[in-house]
């Protein structure tokens, strides 16, 4: 046939609530194109604010960012060739139409406690309601969903006398994507997760979860949300700390002779035992 086997749904952005987006598309693993443009959205401000001149003059321009590179326009991005450079230097090349550099998803940063940050440079200093464009890290459309990562892609595609295209290699992400196009055009080709074996993947497929997440032998068995067990352990450790604090309060703040004091202490100690058992009994990230 001449077209895709399944048409992607389209929905007016202005009429799509967070609940509708989740119930009709995200929870059912259905892609959707939100139509109607960016008017009256935070991203409209981003398109107006993030001009080449603004980015070139940004005070964080000395920050180093990871950039994909290619030797020539006959090659594709997405093959793992990177270079680190100052953000200002990248923007200068991008503004001149250099098609051999492409700013893509940045490696995850961590805070002082080793916890992953939602955004790395340059998104970390461009996104935020305290920044000039006032783009929130969690848009209203996301509802109660919490972003795992926020990234910014910048790349030039085509010159006046050449084809105006650039492509990335076939790949898949481990999270749902909310992709907002501020300039130019972007075409996606989507394939169902169950077709992974026909995609000639790099790595041996270990498992395809019901939600479409793909695990590989090289990375082990993960939960369907991508957790390798570390998140569950952090949550369990936090529960232990909360339970310990409650035991201390029950011991120190409650009059032993007061009605219910002994019951409160017993409940607190039982909760602490359960929390400690959870930290010892977590065997990994599988979701069986």
GROMACS .gro file of C-alpha atoms in nm:
model
  288
    1UNK     CA    1   0.000   0.000   0.000
    2UNK     CA    2   0.105   0.361  -0.040
    3UNK     CA    3   0.040   0.476   0.316
    4UNK     CA    4   0.091   0.363   0.675
    5UNK     CA    5  -0.125   0.069   0.791
    6UNK     CA    6  -0.265   0.265   1.084
    7UNK     CA    7  -0.346   0.635   1.080
    8UNK     CA    8  -0.228   0.831   1.384
    9UNK     CA    9  -0.509   1.002   1.573
   10UNK     CA   10  -0.535   1.381   1.569
   11UNK     CA   11  -0.703   1.592   1.836
   12UNK     CA   12  -0.740   1.970   1.876
   13UNK     CA   13  -0.501   2.079   2.150
   14UNK     CA   14  -0.746   2.343   2.271
   15UNK     CA   15  -1.010   2.075   2.334
   16UNK     CA   16  -0.781   1.814   2.487
   17UNK     CA   17  -0.780   1.808   2.865
   18UNK     CA   18  -0.514   1.628   3.073
   19UNK     CA   19  -0.771   1.360   3.159
   20UNK     CA   20  -0.866   1.304   2.795
   21UNK     CA   21  -0.501   1.290   2.689
   22UNK     CA   22  -0.431   1.027   2.952
   23UNK     CA   23  -0.745   0.816   2.919
   24UNK     CA   24  -0.774   0.812   2.539
   25UNK     CA   25  -0.410   0.802   2.441
   26UNK     CA   26  -0.140   0.758   2.707
   27UNK     CA   27  -0.308   0.480   2.904
   28UNK     CA   28  -0.397   0.298   2.580
   29UNK     CA   29  -0.048   0.339   2.430
   30UNK     CA   30  -0.193   0.533   2.135
   31UNK     CA   31   0.009   0.809   1.966
   32UNK     CA   32  -0.170   1.135   1.892
   33UNK     CA   33  -0.094   1.456   1.705
   34UNK     CA   34  -0.228   1.761   1.888
   35UNK     CA   35  -0.340   2.015   1.629
   36UNK     CA   36  -0.413   2.385   1.633
   37UNK     CA   37  -0.068   2.534   1.671
   38UNK     CA   38   0.103   2.682   1.974
   39UNK     CA   39  -0.106   2.996   2.022
   40UNK     CA   40  -0.189   3.066   2.388
   41UNK     CA   41   0.051   2.798   2.512
   42UNK     CA   42   0.378   2.832   2.707
   43UNK     CA   43   0.562   2.702   2.400
   44UNK     CA   44   0.444   2.995   2.192
   45UNK     CA   45   0.649   3.215   2.425
   46UNK     CA   46   0.944   2.981   2.382
   47UNK     CA   47   0.924   3.012   2.004
   48UNK     CA   48   0.918   3.389   2.032
   49UNK     CA   49   1.189   3.411   2.299
   50UNK     CA   50   1.444   3.150   2.198
   51UNK     CA   51   1.572   3.329   1.888
   52UNK     CA   52   1.925   3.271   1.759
   53UNK     CA   53   2.027   3.612   1.895
   54UNK     CA   54   1.883   3.532   2.239
   55UNK     CA   55   2.059   3.195   2.255
   56UNK     CA   56   2.390   3.339   2.134
   57UNK     CA   57   2.385   3.607   2.403
   58UNK     CA   58   2.262   3.382   2.684
   59UNK     CA   59   2.462   3.429   3.007
   60UNK     CA   60   2.500   3.050   3.035
   61UNK     CA   61   2.668   3.035   2.695
   62UNK     CA   62   2.995   2.906   2.844
   63UNK     CA   63   2.819   2.593   2.968
   64UNK     CA   64   2.942   2.283   2.790
   65UNK     CA   65   2.686   2.063   2.615
   66UNK     CA   66   2.702   1.729   2.437
   67UNK     CA   67   2.638   1.755   2.063
   68UNK     CA   68   2.586   1.484   1.802
   69UNK     CA   69   2.812   1.519   1.501
   70UNK     CA   70   2.840   1.371   1.155
   71UNK     CA   71   3.111   1.395   0.891
   72UNK     CA   72   2.877   1.511   0.614
   73UNK     CA   73   2.514   1.558   0.518
   74UNK     CA   74   2.505   1.219   0.350
   75UNK     CA   75   2.535   1.054   0.692
   76UNK     CA   76   2.270   1.016   0.964
   77UNK     CA   77   2.266   1.127   1.322
   78UNK     CA   78   2.184   0.881   1.599
   79UNK     CA   79   2.488   0.654   1.560
   80UNK     CA   80   2.664   0.755   1.880
   81UNK     CA   81   2.914   1.015   1.758
   82UNK     CA   82   2.936   1.305   2.003
   83UNK     CA   83   3.144   1.610   2.081
   84UNK     CA   84   3.138   1.837   2.384
   85UNK     CA   85   3.146   2.212   2.319
   86UNK     CA   86   3.034   2.541   2.466
   87UNK     CA   87   2.664   2.609   2.417
   88UNK     CA   88   2.750   2.945   2.259
   89UNK     CA   89   2.980   2.777   2.003
   90UNK     CA   90   2.711   2.527   1.910
   91UNK     CA   91   2.449   2.801   1.864
   92UNK     CA   92   2.688   2.997   1.640
   93UNK     CA   93   2.725   2.694   1.411
   94UNK     CA   94   2.353   2.618   1.424
   95UNK     CA   95   2.263   2.979   1.335
   96UNK     CA   96   2.490   2.961   1.031
   97UNK     CA   97   2.311   2.649   0.908
   98UNK     CA   98   2.583   2.397   0.997
   99UNK     CA   99   2.418   2.061   0.930
  100UNK     CA  100   2.693   1.851   1.088
  101UNK     CA  101   2.601   1.931   1.450
  102UNK     CA  102   2.280   1.842   1.632
  103UNK     CA  103   2.192   1.916   1.993
  104UNK     CA  104   1.987   1.622   2.120
  105UNK     CA  105   1.894   1.467   2.454
  106UNK     CA  106   2.162   1.547   2.709
  107UNK     CA  107   2.307   1.296   2.957
  108UNK     CA  108   2.118   1.307   3.287
  109UNK     CA  109   2.266   1.533   3.552
  110UNK     CA  110   2.258   1.452   3.923
  111UNK     CA  111   2.221   1.681   4.222
  112UNK     CA  112   2.450   1.702   4.526
  113UNK     CA  113   2.282   1.392   4.673
  114UNK     CA  114   2.327   1.181   4.361
  115UNK     CA  115   1.962   1.206   4.258
  116UNK     CA  116   1.886   1.246   3.886
  117UNK     CA  117   1.785   1.593   3.769
  118UNK     CA  118   1.488   1.642   3.535
  119UNK     CA  119   1.689   1.859   3.294
  120UNK     CA  120   2.050   1.903   3.188
  121UNK     CA  121   2.199   2.198   3.001
  122UNK     CA  122   2.071   2.376   2.800
  123UNK     CA  123   1.714   2.288   2.906
  124UNK     CA  124   1.815   2.340   3.270
  125UNK     CA  125   1.876   2.711   3.211
  126UNK     CA  126   1.608   2.773   2.945
  127UNK     CA  127   1.305   2.591   3.089
  128UNK     CA  128   1.135   2.707   3.406
  129UNK     CA  129   0.868   2.956   3.499
  130UNK     CA  130   1.137   3.187   3.639
  131UNK     CA  131   1.310   3.204   3.297
  132UNK     CA  132   1.231   3.457   3.021
  133UNK     CA  133   1.012   3.217   2.818
  134UNK     CA  134   0.831   3.097   3.136
  135UNK     CA  135   0.800   2.742   3.004
  136UNK     CA  136   0.704   2.510   3.295
  137UNK     CA  137   0.886   2.185   3.353
  138UNK     CA  138   0.547   2.016   3.389
  139UNK     CA  139   0.296   2.161   3.143
  140UNK     CA  140  -0.070   2.181   3.238
  141UNK     CA  141  -0.150   1.921   2.974
  142UNK     CA  142   0.052   1.663   3.169
  143UNK     CA  143  -0.198   1.668   3.454
  144UNK     CA  144  -0.059   1.458   3.739
  145UNK     CA  145   0.211   1.296   3.526
  146UNK     CA  146   0.565   1.387   3.627
  147UNK     CA  147   0.829   1.437   3.354
  148UNK     CA  148   1.127   1.204   3.373
  149UNK     CA  149   1.338   1.426   3.147
  150UNK     CA  150   1.310   1.761   2.973
  151UNK     CA  151   1.532   1.809   2.670
  152UNK     CA  152   1.590   2.056   2.389
  153UNK     CA  153   1.675   1.955   2.033
  154UNK     CA  154   1.835   2.202   1.795
  155UNK     CA  155   1.956   2.126   1.445
  156UNK     CA  156   1.979   2.278   1.099
  157UNK     CA  157   1.842   2.078   0.806
  158UNK     CA  158   1.927   2.163   0.448
  159UNK     CA  159   2.067   2.457   0.259
  160UNK     CA  160   1.908   2.669  -0.013
  161UNK     CA  161   2.046   2.446  -0.288
  162UNK     CA  162   2.020   2.112  -0.110
  163UNK     CA  163   1.759   1.876   0.036
  164UNK     CA  164   1.602   2.021   0.349
  165UNK     CA  165   1.614   1.702   0.554
  166UNK     CA  166   1.817   1.538   0.828
  167UNK     CA  167   1.738   1.211   0.999
  168UNK     CA  168   1.814   1.019   1.314
  169UNK     CA  169   1.859   0.645   1.328
  170UNK     CA  170   1.566   0.423   1.416
  171UNK     CA  171   1.545   0.401   1.795
  172UNK     CA  172   1.301   0.385   2.083
  173UNK     CA  173   1.276   0.575   2.409
  174UNK     CA  174   1.189   0.432   2.748
  175UNK     CA  175   0.932   0.698   2.836
  176UNK     CA  176   0.629   0.851   2.670
  177UNK     CA  177   0.720   1.162   2.470
  178UNK     CA  178   0.549   1.499   2.454
  179UNK     CA  179   0.725   1.649   2.153
  180UNK     CA  180   0.674   2.019   2.078
  181UNK     CA  181   0.794   2.160   1.746
  182UNK     CA  182   0.896   2.527   1.765
  183UNK     CA  183   1.056   2.567   1.420
  184UNK     CA  184   1.064   2.381   1.092
  185UNK     CA  185   0.910   2.042   1.025
  186UNK     CA  186   0.947   1.698   1.178
  187UNK     CA  187   0.826   1.362   1.048
  188UNK     CA  188   0.798   1.056   1.270
  189UNK     CA  189   0.777   0.694   1.156
  190UNK     CA  190   0.626   0.483   1.432
  191UNK     CA  191   0.636   0.106   1.469
  192UNK     CA  192   0.456  -0.110   1.722
  193UNK     CA  193   0.676  -0.252   2.002
  194UNK     CA  194   0.578  -0.608   1.916
  195UNK     CA  195   0.755  -0.561   1.580
  196UNK     CA  196   1.091  -0.510   1.752
  197UNK     CA  197   1.241  -0.836   1.626
  198UNK     CA  198   1.182  -0.719   1.267
  199UNK     CA  199   1.364  -0.392   1.337
  200UNK     CA  200   1.711  -0.553   1.363
  201UNK     CA  201   1.773  -0.405   1.710
  202UNK     CA  202   2.117  -0.354   1.857
  203UNK     CA  203   2.116  -0.600   2.144
  204UNK     CA  204   1.922  -0.915   2.225
  205UNK     CA  205   1.559  -0.852   2.318
  206UNK     CA  206   1.482  -0.994   2.660
  207UNK     CA  207   1.121  -0.887   2.705
  208UNK     CA  208   0.850  -0.662   2.567
  209UNK     CA  209   0.629  -0.533   2.850
  210UNK     CA  210   0.254  -0.493   2.811
  211UNK     CA  211   0.300  -0.115   2.800
  212UNK     CA  212   0.547  -0.146   2.512
  213UNK     CA  213   0.871  -0.101   2.702
  214UNK     CA  214   1.151  -0.318   2.565
  215UNK     CA  215   1.418  -0.477   2.784
  216UNK     CA  216   1.743  -0.619   2.652
  217UNK     CA  217   1.970  -0.895   2.779
  218UNK     CA  218   2.247  -0.638   2.817
  219UNK     CA  219   2.047  -0.428   3.063
  220UNK     CA  220   1.867  -0.705   3.250
  221UNK     CA  221   1.505  -0.734   3.350
  222UNK     CA  222   1.356  -0.398   3.444
  223UNK     CA  223   1.013  -0.297   3.564
  224UNK     CA  224   0.774  -0.169   3.299
  225UNK     CA  225   0.846   0.187   3.415
  226UNK     CA  226   1.218   0.133   3.359
  227UNK     CA  227   1.314   0.097   3.724
  228UNK     CA  228   1.606  -0.137   3.784
  229UNK     CA  229   1.515  -0.165   4.150
  230UNK     CA  230   1.700   0.144   4.269
  231UNK     CA  231   1.386   0.358   4.277
  232UNK     CA  232   1.197   0.098   4.475
  233UNK     CA  233   1.487   0.075   4.719
  234UNK     CA  234   1.494   0.452   4.762
  235UNK     CA  235   1.121   0.455   4.828
  236UNK     CA  236   1.157   0.169   5.076
  237UNK     CA  237   1.445   0.345   5.254
  238UNK     CA  238   1.237   0.660   5.280
  239UNK     CA  239   0.954   0.457   5.431
  240UNK     CA  240   1.198   0.320   5.692
  241UNK     CA  241   1.305   0.672   5.788
  242UNK     CA  242   0.943   0.783   5.824
  243UNK     CA  243   0.860   0.478   6.034
  244UNK     CA  244   1.165   0.533   6.256
  245UNK     CA  245   1.059   0.893   6.314
  246UNK     CA  246   0.708   0.782   6.410
  247UNK     CA  247   0.847   0.530   6.660
  248UNK     CA  248   1.063   0.803   6.815
  249UNK     CA  249   0.764   1.034   6.842
  250UNK     CA  250   0.551   0.760   6.995
  251UNK     CA  251   0.820   0.690   7.253
  252UNK     CA  252   0.909   1.049   7.336
  253UNK     CA  253   0.589   1.249   7.296
  254UNK     CA  254   0.319   1.018   7.425
  255UNK     CA  255   0.246   0.974   7.792
  256UNK     CA  256   0.272   0.599   7.860
  257UNK     CA  257  -0.037   0.631   8.080
  258UNK     CA  258  -0.243   0.810   7.813
  259UNK     CA  259  -0.525   0.613   7.646
  260UNK     CA  260  -0.408   0.452   7.320
  261UNK     CA  261  -0.039   0.528   7.378
  262UNK     CA  262   0.063   0.165   7.380
  263UNK     CA  263  -0.142   0.092   7.067
  264UNK     CA  264   0.020   0.383   6.884
  265UNK     CA  265   0.367   0.258   6.974
  266UNK     CA  266   0.281  -0.096   6.862
  267UNK     CA  267   0.147   0.031   6.530
  268UNK     CA  268   0.458   0.241   6.477
  269UNK     CA  269   0.688  -0.052   6.553
  270UNK     CA  270   0.486  -0.280   6.322
  271UNK     CA  271   0.512  -0.022   6.043
  272UNK     CA  272   0.888   0.000   6.100
  273UNK     CA  273   0.923  -0.380   6.082
  274UNK     CA  274   0.725  -0.389   5.756
  275UNK     CA  275   0.932  -0.107   5.607
  276UNK     CA  276   1.258  -0.281   5.697
  277UNK     CA  277   1.130  -0.609   5.554
  278UNK     CA  278   1.052  -0.427   5.228
  279UNK     CA  279   1.410  -0.302   5.196
  280UNK     CA  280   1.548  -0.653   5.246
  281UNK     CA  281   1.291  -0.831   5.034
  282UNK     CA  282   1.316  -0.619   4.719
  283UNK     CA  283   1.469  -0.851   4.469
  284UNK     CA  284   1.492  -0.618   4.170
  285UNK     CA  285   1.292  -0.445   3.906
  286UNK     CA  286   1.076  -0.719   3.755
  287UNK     CA  287   0.702  -0.662   3.747
  288UNK     CA  288   0.573  -1.016   3.759
   0.00000   0.00000   0.00000
